[in-house]
Coordinates of C-alpha atoms in Angstrom, one line a residue:
Chain W
M215 CA 103.8 -125.0 -20.1
D216 CA 102.4 -124.2 -23.5
H217 CA 105.8 -125.3 -24.9
L218 CA 105.6 -128.5 -23.0
L219 CA 102.3 -129.4 -24.6
Q220 CA 103.8 -128.6 -27.9
Y221 CA 106.7 -131.0 -27.3
Y222 CA 104.4 -133.8 -26.4
A223 CA 102.5 -133.1 -29.6
A224 CA 105.7 -133.1 -31.6
L225 CA 106.3 -136.7 -30.4
G226 CA 102.7 -137.6 -30.9
I227 CA 102.1 -138.6 -27.3
K228 CA 99.6 -137.4 -24.6
A229 CA 100.7 -134.8 -22.1
G230 CA 102.2 -136.4 -19.0
A231 CA 103.4 -139.5 -20.8
S232 CA 105.8 -141.7 -18.8
L233 CA 109.5 -141.9 -19.4
P234 CA 109.3 -145.2 -21.4
E235 CA 106.5 -143.8 -23.5
V236 CA 108.6 -140.7 -24.4
K237 CA 111.6 -142.9 -25.2
L238 CA 109.6 -145.2 -27.3
A239 CA 107.8 -142.4 -29.2
Y240 CA 111.2 -140.8 -29.9
R241 CA 112.7 -144.0 -31.1
R242 CA 109.9 -144.6 -33.5
L243 CA 110.0 -141.1 -34.9
V244 CA 113.8 -141.2 -35.4
K245 CA 113.4 -144.5 -37.3
A246 CA 110.9 -142.9 -39.6
W247 CA 112.5 -139.5 -40.2
H248 CA 116.2 -139.8 -39.9
P249 CA 117.6 -138.0 -43.0
D250 CA 120.2 -140.8 -43.5
L251 CA 117.3 -143.1 -44.3
F252 CA 116.8 -141.3 -47.6
P253 CA 120.2 -141.1 -49.2
D254 CA 118.6 -140.9 -52.7
D255 CA 115.8 -138.6 -52.1
P256 CA 116.9 -135.0 -51.3
W257 CA 113.5 -133.7 -50.8
R258 CA 112.5 -136.3 -48.1
Q259 CA 116.0 -135.8 -46.7
M260 CA 115.3 -132.1 -46.2
Q261 CA 111.9 -132.9 -44.7
G262 CA 113.6 -135.4 -42.4
E263 CA 116.2 -132.9 -41.2
R264 CA 113.5 -130.4 -40.3
R265 CA 111.4 -133.1 -38.6
M266 CA 114.4 -134.4 -36.7
Q267 CA 115.1 -130.9 -35.4
E268 CA 111.6 -130.7 -33.9
I269 CA 111.8 -134.2 -32.6
N270 CA 115.2 -133.7 -30.9
T271 CA 114.2 -130.4 -29.3
A272 CA 111.0 -131.9 -28.0
Y273 CA 112.8 -135.0 -26.7
Q274 CA 115.5 -133.0 -24.9
H275 CA 112.9 -130.8 -23.2
L276 CA 110.7 -133.7 -22.2
M277 CA 113.6 -135.6 -20.8
G278 CA 114.5 -132.6 -18.7
E279 CA 111.1 -133.2 -17.1
F280 CA 112.4 -136.4 -15.5
P281 CA 115.1 -135.0 -13.3
A282 CA 114.9 -137.8 -10.7
L283 CA 116.2 -140.2 -13.3
P284 CA 119.3 -141.9 -11.9
A285 CA 120.5 -142.4 -15.4
S286 CA 124.2 -141.9 -15.0
R287 CA 125.3 -145.2 -13.2
P288 CA 124.5 -148.8 -13.8
A289 CA 122.3 -148.7 -10.7
G290 CA 123.8 -146.9 -7.7
G291 CA 126.9 -144.9 -8.4
L292 CA 130.6 -144.7 -7.7
G293 CA 129.8 -143.0 -4.5
D294 CA 127.6 -146.0 -3.8
D295 CA 129.3 -148.2 -1.2
A296 CA 128.1 -151.3 -3.1
Y297 CA 130.8 -150.6 -5.7
V298 CA 133.7 -150.1 -3.3
I299 CA 135.3 -153.4 -2.4
G300 CA 138.1 -151.9 -0.3
I301 CA 141.1 -152.8 -2.5
N302 CA 142.5 -149.6 -3.7
E303 CA 144.0 -150.6 -7.1
I304 CA 140.9 -152.6 -8.0
D305 CA 138.5 -149.9 -6.9
K306 CA 140.4 -147.4 -9.1
Q307 CA 140.1 -149.7 -12.1
H308 CA 136.4 -150.2 -11.5
E309 CA 136.0 -146.4 -11.4
I310 CA 138.0 -146.0 -14.6
F311 CA 136.0 -148.7 -16.3
L312 CA 132.6 -147.3 -15.1
K313 CA 133.6 -143.9 -16.5
M314 CA 134.6 -145.5 -19.8
F315 CA 131.3 -147.3 -19.9
E316 CA 129.3 -144.3 -19.0
K317 CA 130.9 -142.4 -21.8
F318 CA 130.0 -145.1 -24.2
R319 CA 126.4 -145.2 -23.0
D320 CA 126.0 -141.4 -23.0
T321 CA 127.6 -140.9 -26.3
Y322 CA 126.4 -143.8 -28.4
A323 CA 123.7 -145.6 -26.5
S324 CA 120.8 -143.3 -26.4
P325 CA 117.7 -145.5 -26.9
S326 CA 116.9 -143.5 -30.0
I327 CA 119.9 -143.3 -32.1
I328 CA 120.1 -145.5 -35.2
I329 CA 123.6 -145.7 -36.5
V330 CA 123.5 -145.5 -40.3
D331 CA 126.8 -143.9 -40.9
K332 CA 129.5 -146.5 -41.4
D333 CA 132.3 -144.5 -39.9
V334 CA 130.3 -143.9 -36.7
K335 CA 129.5 -147.6 -36.5
M336 CA 133.2 -148.4 -36.8
K337 CA 134.0 -145.8 -34.1
I338 CA 131.5 -147.5 -31.8
Y339 CA 132.9 -150.9 -32.6
L340 CA 136.4 -149.7 -31.7
Y341 CA 135.1 -148.3 -28.5
I342 CA 133.7 -151.7 -27.6
L343 CA 137.1 -153.3 -28.5
N344 CA 138.7 -150.8 -26.2
M345 CA 136.4 -151.6 -23.4
R346 CA 137.1 -155.3 -23.8
R347 CA 140.9 -154.5 -23.6
Y348 CA 140.4 -152.6 -20.4
V349 CA 138.1 -155.3 -18.9
F350 CA 140.7 -157.9 -19.7
K351 CA 143.6 -155.9 -18.1
H352 CA 141.4 -155.3 -15.1
F353 CA 140.6 -159.0 -14.7
M354 CA 144.3 -159.8 -14.8
T355 CA 144.8 -157.5 -11.9
E356 CA 142.0 -158.9 -9.9
E357 CA 143.2 -162.5 -10.6
E358 CA 146.7 -161.6 -9.5
Y359 CA 145.4 -160.4 -6.2
M360 CA 143.4 -163.6 -5.8
I361 CA 146.4 -165.7 -6.4
K362 CA 148.5 -163.6 -4.1
Y363 CA 146.0 -163.9 -1.3
G364 CA 145.2 -167.5 -1.9
Y365 CA 141.6 -166.8 -2.5
P366 CA 139.7 -170.1 -2.3
K367 CA 137.1 -169.1 -4.8
Y368 CA 139.6 -168.0 -7.3
F369 CA 138.6 -170.5 -10.0
E370 CA 135.0 -169.9 -9.6
H371 CA 135.5 -166.2 -9.9
R372 CA 137.9 -166.5 -12.8
E373 CA 135.3 -168.6 -14.7
K374 CA 132.9 -165.7 -14.5
H375 CA 135.5 -163.4 -15.9
D376 CA 136.1 -165.8 -18.9
E377 CA 132.3 -166.0 -19.4
F378 CA 132.1 -162.3 -19.5
L379 CA 135.0 -161.9 -22.0
K380 CA 133.3 -164.5 -24.2
K381 CA 130.1 -162.6 -24.0
L382 CA 131.9 -159.4 -25.0
M383 CA 133.5 -161.0 -27.9
G384 CA 130.1 -162.3 -29.0
L385 CA 128.6 -158.8 -28.7
E386 CA 131.4 -157.4 -30.8
D387 CA 130.7 -159.9 -33.5
D388 CA 127.0 -159.3 -33.4
Y389 CA 127.4 -155.6 -33.5
Y390 CA 129.8 -155.9 -36.4
T391 CA 127.6 -158.2 -38.5
D392 CA 124.1 -157.4 -37.4
N393 CA 122.3 -154.1 -37.7
Q394 CA 119.6 -155.1 -35.2
L395 CA 121.9 -155.0 -32.2
S396 CA 122.1 -151.4 -31.1
P397 CA 124.7 -149.9 -28.8
N398 CA 121.7 -149.4 -26.4
N399 CA 121.3 -153.2 -26.2
I400 CA 125.0 -153.7 -25.6
S401 CA 125.0 -151.0 -23.0
D402 CA 122.2 -152.7 -21.1
I403 CA 123.9 -156.1 -21.1
I404 CA 127.2 -154.7 -19.9
S405 CA 125.5 -152.5 -17.3
S406 CA 123.6 -155.4 -15.7
W407 CA 126.6 -157.7 -15.8
I408 CA 129.0 -155.3 -14.1
A409 CA 126.4 -154.2 -11.5
G410 CA 125.8 -157.8 -10.5
H411 CA 129.3 -158.9 -10.6
I412 CA 131.0 -156.1 -8.7
K413 CA 128.3 -156.0 -6.1
M414 CA 128.3 -159.7 -5.5
M415 CA 131.5 -161.5 -6.4
D416 CA 134.0 -158.7 -6.2
Q417 CA 132.5 -157.6 -2.9
E418 CA 133.0 -161.1 -1.6
F419 CA 136.6 -161.1 -2.6
G420 CA 137.1 -157.6 -1.1
R421 CA 135.8 -158.9 2.3
Y422 CA 138.0 -161.8 2.1
V423 CA 141.1 -159.7 1.6
N424 CA 140.2 -157.2 4.2
D425 CA 139.5 -159.9 6.7
I426 CA 143.0 -161.3 6.1
A427 CA 144.5 -157.9 6.4
M428 CA 142.8 -157.4 9.8
V429 CA 144.4 -160.5 11.3
Chain Y
M104 CA 165.4 -177.4 -29.1
P105 CA 164.3 -173.8 -29.0
F106 CA 162.7 -172.1 -31.9
I107 CA 164.7 -169.1 -33.1
W108 CA 162.9 -166.0 -34.2
D109 CA 163.6 -165.5 -37.8
K110 CA 163.1 -162.4 -39.9
F111 CA 161.1 -164.7 -42.1
Y112 CA 158.3 -164.5 -39.6
N113 CA 158.1 -160.7 -39.7
I114 CA 155.0 -159.3 -41.3
G115 CA 156.5 -155.8 -41.5
I116 CA 154.7 -154.0 -38.8
N117 CA 157.1 -153.4 -35.9
E118 CA 154.7 -153.4 -33.0
I119 CA 153.1 -156.7 -34.2
D120 CA 156.4 -158.3 -35.0
A121 CA 157.7 -157.7 -31.5
Q122 CA 154.6 -159.3 -30.1
H123 CA 155.0 -162.3 -32.4
E124 CA 158.5 -162.7 -31.1
S125 CA 157.2 -162.8 -27.6
F126 CA 154.9 -165.6 -28.7
V127 CA 157.8 -167.6 -29.9
N128 CA 159.6 -167.0 -26.6
L129 CA 156.6 -168.3 -24.8
L130 CA 156.5 -171.3 -27.0
N131 CA 160.1 -171.9 -26.1
R132 CA 159.5 -171.7 -22.4
V133 CA 156.6 -174.1 -22.7
S134 CA 158.7 -176.7 -24.5
E135 CA 161.4 -176.2 -21.9
T136 CA 158.9 -177.0 -19.2
Y137 CA 158.0 -180.1 -21.1
E138 CA 161.6 -181.3 -21.6
N139 CA 162.6 -180.8 -18.0
M140 CA 159.7 -182.6 -16.5
S141 CA 161.2 -186.1 -17.0
N142 CA 158.8 -188.8 -15.9
S143 CA 157.1 -187.1 -13.1
L144 CA 153.7 -186.7 -14.8
G145 CA 150.9 -185.5 -12.6
N146 CA 153.4 -183.6 -10.5
D147 CA 151.8 -180.6 -8.9
E148 CA 154.7 -178.4 -9.7
V149 CA 154.6 -179.1 -13.4
K150 CA 150.9 -178.6 -13.3
M151 CA 151.3 -175.2 -11.8
K152 CA 153.9 -174.3 -14.3
M153 CA 151.7 -175.4 -17.1
Y154 CA 148.9 -173.4 -15.7
L155 CA 151.0 -170.2 -15.5
D156 CA 152.1 -170.8 -19.1
V157 CA 148.5 -171.0 -20.2
L158 CA 147.7 -167.8 -18.3
N159 CA 150.6 -166.1 -20.1
L160 CA 149.2 -167.3 -23.3
R161 CA 145.9 -165.8 -22.4
K162 CA 147.5 -162.5 -21.6
Y163 CA 149.4 -162.5 -24.8
A164 CA 146.4 -163.4 -26.8
F165 CA 144.2 -160.6 -25.5
N166 CA 146.8 -157.9 -25.8
H167 CA 148.2 -158.9 -29.1
F168 CA 145.0 -159.6 -30.9
L169 CA 143.5 -156.3 -30.0
T170 CA 146.7 -154.6 -31.4
E171 CA 146.4 -156.4 -34.6
E172 CA 142.7 -155.8 -34.9
K173 CA 143.2 -152.1 -34.5
Y174 CA 145.7 -152.1 -37.4
M175 CA 143.2 -153.9 -39.5
I176 CA 140.4 -151.6 -38.8
S177 CA 142.5 -148.5 -39.3
S178 CA 143.6 -149.8 -42.7
K179 CA 140.2 -150.9 -43.7
Y180 CA 141.3 -154.5 -44.1
Q181 CA 138.6 -156.5 -46.0
Q182 CA 139.4 -159.8 -44.3
Y183 CA 139.2 -158.3 -40.9
F184 CA 136.2 -160.2 -39.7
E185 CA 137.4 -163.6 -40.8
H186 CA 140.7 -162.9 -39.2
K187 CA 139.2 -161.8 -36.0
K188 CA 137.2 -165.0 -35.9
Q189 CA 140.4 -166.9 -35.8
H190 CA 141.6 -164.8 -32.9
D191 CA 138.5 -165.4 -30.9
A192 CA 138.7 -169.2 -31.6
F193 CA 142.2 -169.1 -30.3
I194 CA 141.1 -167.3 -27.1
K195 CA 138.3 -169.8 -26.6
K196 CA 140.8 -172.6 -27.0
V197 CA 143.0 -171.0 -24.4
F198 CA 140.0 -170.9 -22.0
E199 CA 139.5 -174.6 -22.7
L200 CA 143.1 -175.4 -22.0
E201 CA 142.9 -173.5 -18.7
E202 CA 140.0 -175.7 -17.7
A203 CA 141.8 -178.8 -18.8
V204 CA 144.9 -178.0 -16.8
I205 CA 142.8 -177.2 -13.7
N206 CA 140.5 -180.1 -13.9
S207 CA 142.4 -183.1 -15.2
Q208 CA 144.9 -185.2 -13.4
E209 CA 146.7 -185.9 -16.6
I210 CA 148.7 -183.0 -18.0
S211 CA 149.8 -183.0 -21.6
P212 CA 152.2 -180.2 -22.4
Q213 CA 152.6 -181.7 -25.8
K214 CA 149.0 -180.7 -26.6
L215 CA 149.8 -177.1 -25.6
I216 CA 152.9 -177.1 -27.7
N217 CA 151.2 -178.6 -30.7
F218 CA 148.5 -176.0 -30.4
M219 CA 151.0 -173.2 -30.3
L220 CA 153.0 -174.6 -33.1
S221 CA 150.1 -175.0 -35.4
W222 CA 149.2 -171.4 -34.6
L223 CA 152.7 -170.2 -35.5
E224 CA 152.6 -172.1 -38.8
G225 CA 148.9 -171.8 -39.7
H226 CA 148.2 -168.3 -38.5
I227 CA 151.2 -166.1 -37.9
Q228 CA 153.1 -167.3 -40.9
K229 CA 150.1 -167.3 -43.3
V230 CA 147.2 -165.3 -42.2
D231 CA 149.1 -162.6 -40.4
K232 CA 151.6 -162.4 -43.2
A233 CA 148.8 -161.8 -45.7
F234 CA 147.6 -158.9 -43.6
G235 CA 151.1 -157.6 -43.4
N236 CA 151.4 -157.5 -47.1
Y237 CA 148.1 -155.8 -47.4
Y238 CA 149.1 -153.2 -44.8
K239 CA 152.4 -152.4 -46.3
A240 CA 150.8 -151.9 -49.8
M241 CA 148.1 -149.8 -48.3
V242 CA 150.0 -147.7 -45.9
G243 CA 153.3 -147.8 -47.6
V244 CA 155.5 -149.1 -44.8
K245 CA 159.1 -149.8 -45.7
S246 CA 159.9 -153.3 -44.9

């Protein structure tokens, strides 16, 4: 427990702080101490490295104190029925995409990371491009099913797909040109979109197909 | 009158050149649709064909542009972003065409053909060519 108090102190917050408070404190400290922020000042860089070590250790331990956090899925999970629409090929693609997205979020989209390194930024950018590629491929599959089954809401549904693709292209651009947009923001936007879309529109389509198959 | 793929169009990166060739094939198919539809404008069958062509264009655009963009990034192409902007504008235009085909009574394949033609001339033959030259110089691909 002593250690725990020490960790709170390292982040400059009171013991028992809430999850958002911990995240916020961590984010602020990283912005102040990250060694990459002082490329021309070796002494501060060294100081920054030491501070970052303390901060990271404290953060990791404190995060471990929130075990109930359902952090790994965009609300619910793959085991969550809300994500299973009952068309095998589509469900499989959803699963692959969700895994891809989770990897993105867990690797790059910690609320605290500031990407200063250009190569890392490029890597993240490429990852976003790849997600867009997969999303597109997946939309084509869904739309083929819709045409095949004469889905009456095809156009409406497809419009949503196009909207999302446009949004992804916009995010790519913003991420490329603007340092304010973090992978964390992107991750939040994608996460809420897919959760809403799969649970509502895709489910509706799944029910339609399964009703037809029953007849 | 079909457009024949000519080596002149090649930018010197095999994967990209093959995809460009498929673009020209698509263009040919669209013009064929147009030539065969005689006077029956507004015909549902033609409309459906047009729609499928636009869908194919959309599919082409997404796959192909991402391929090109990867080459650009991996070779640290300075004009990457300007180039990508043109790709995105193309995709948005395709979205618009889809809407137009779905919503309007009047179908104008000529509009689609002109759009594709100007892309072939203005983008593939100029902007892509410029990238090909850069890439070859950078990576040392034999042409």
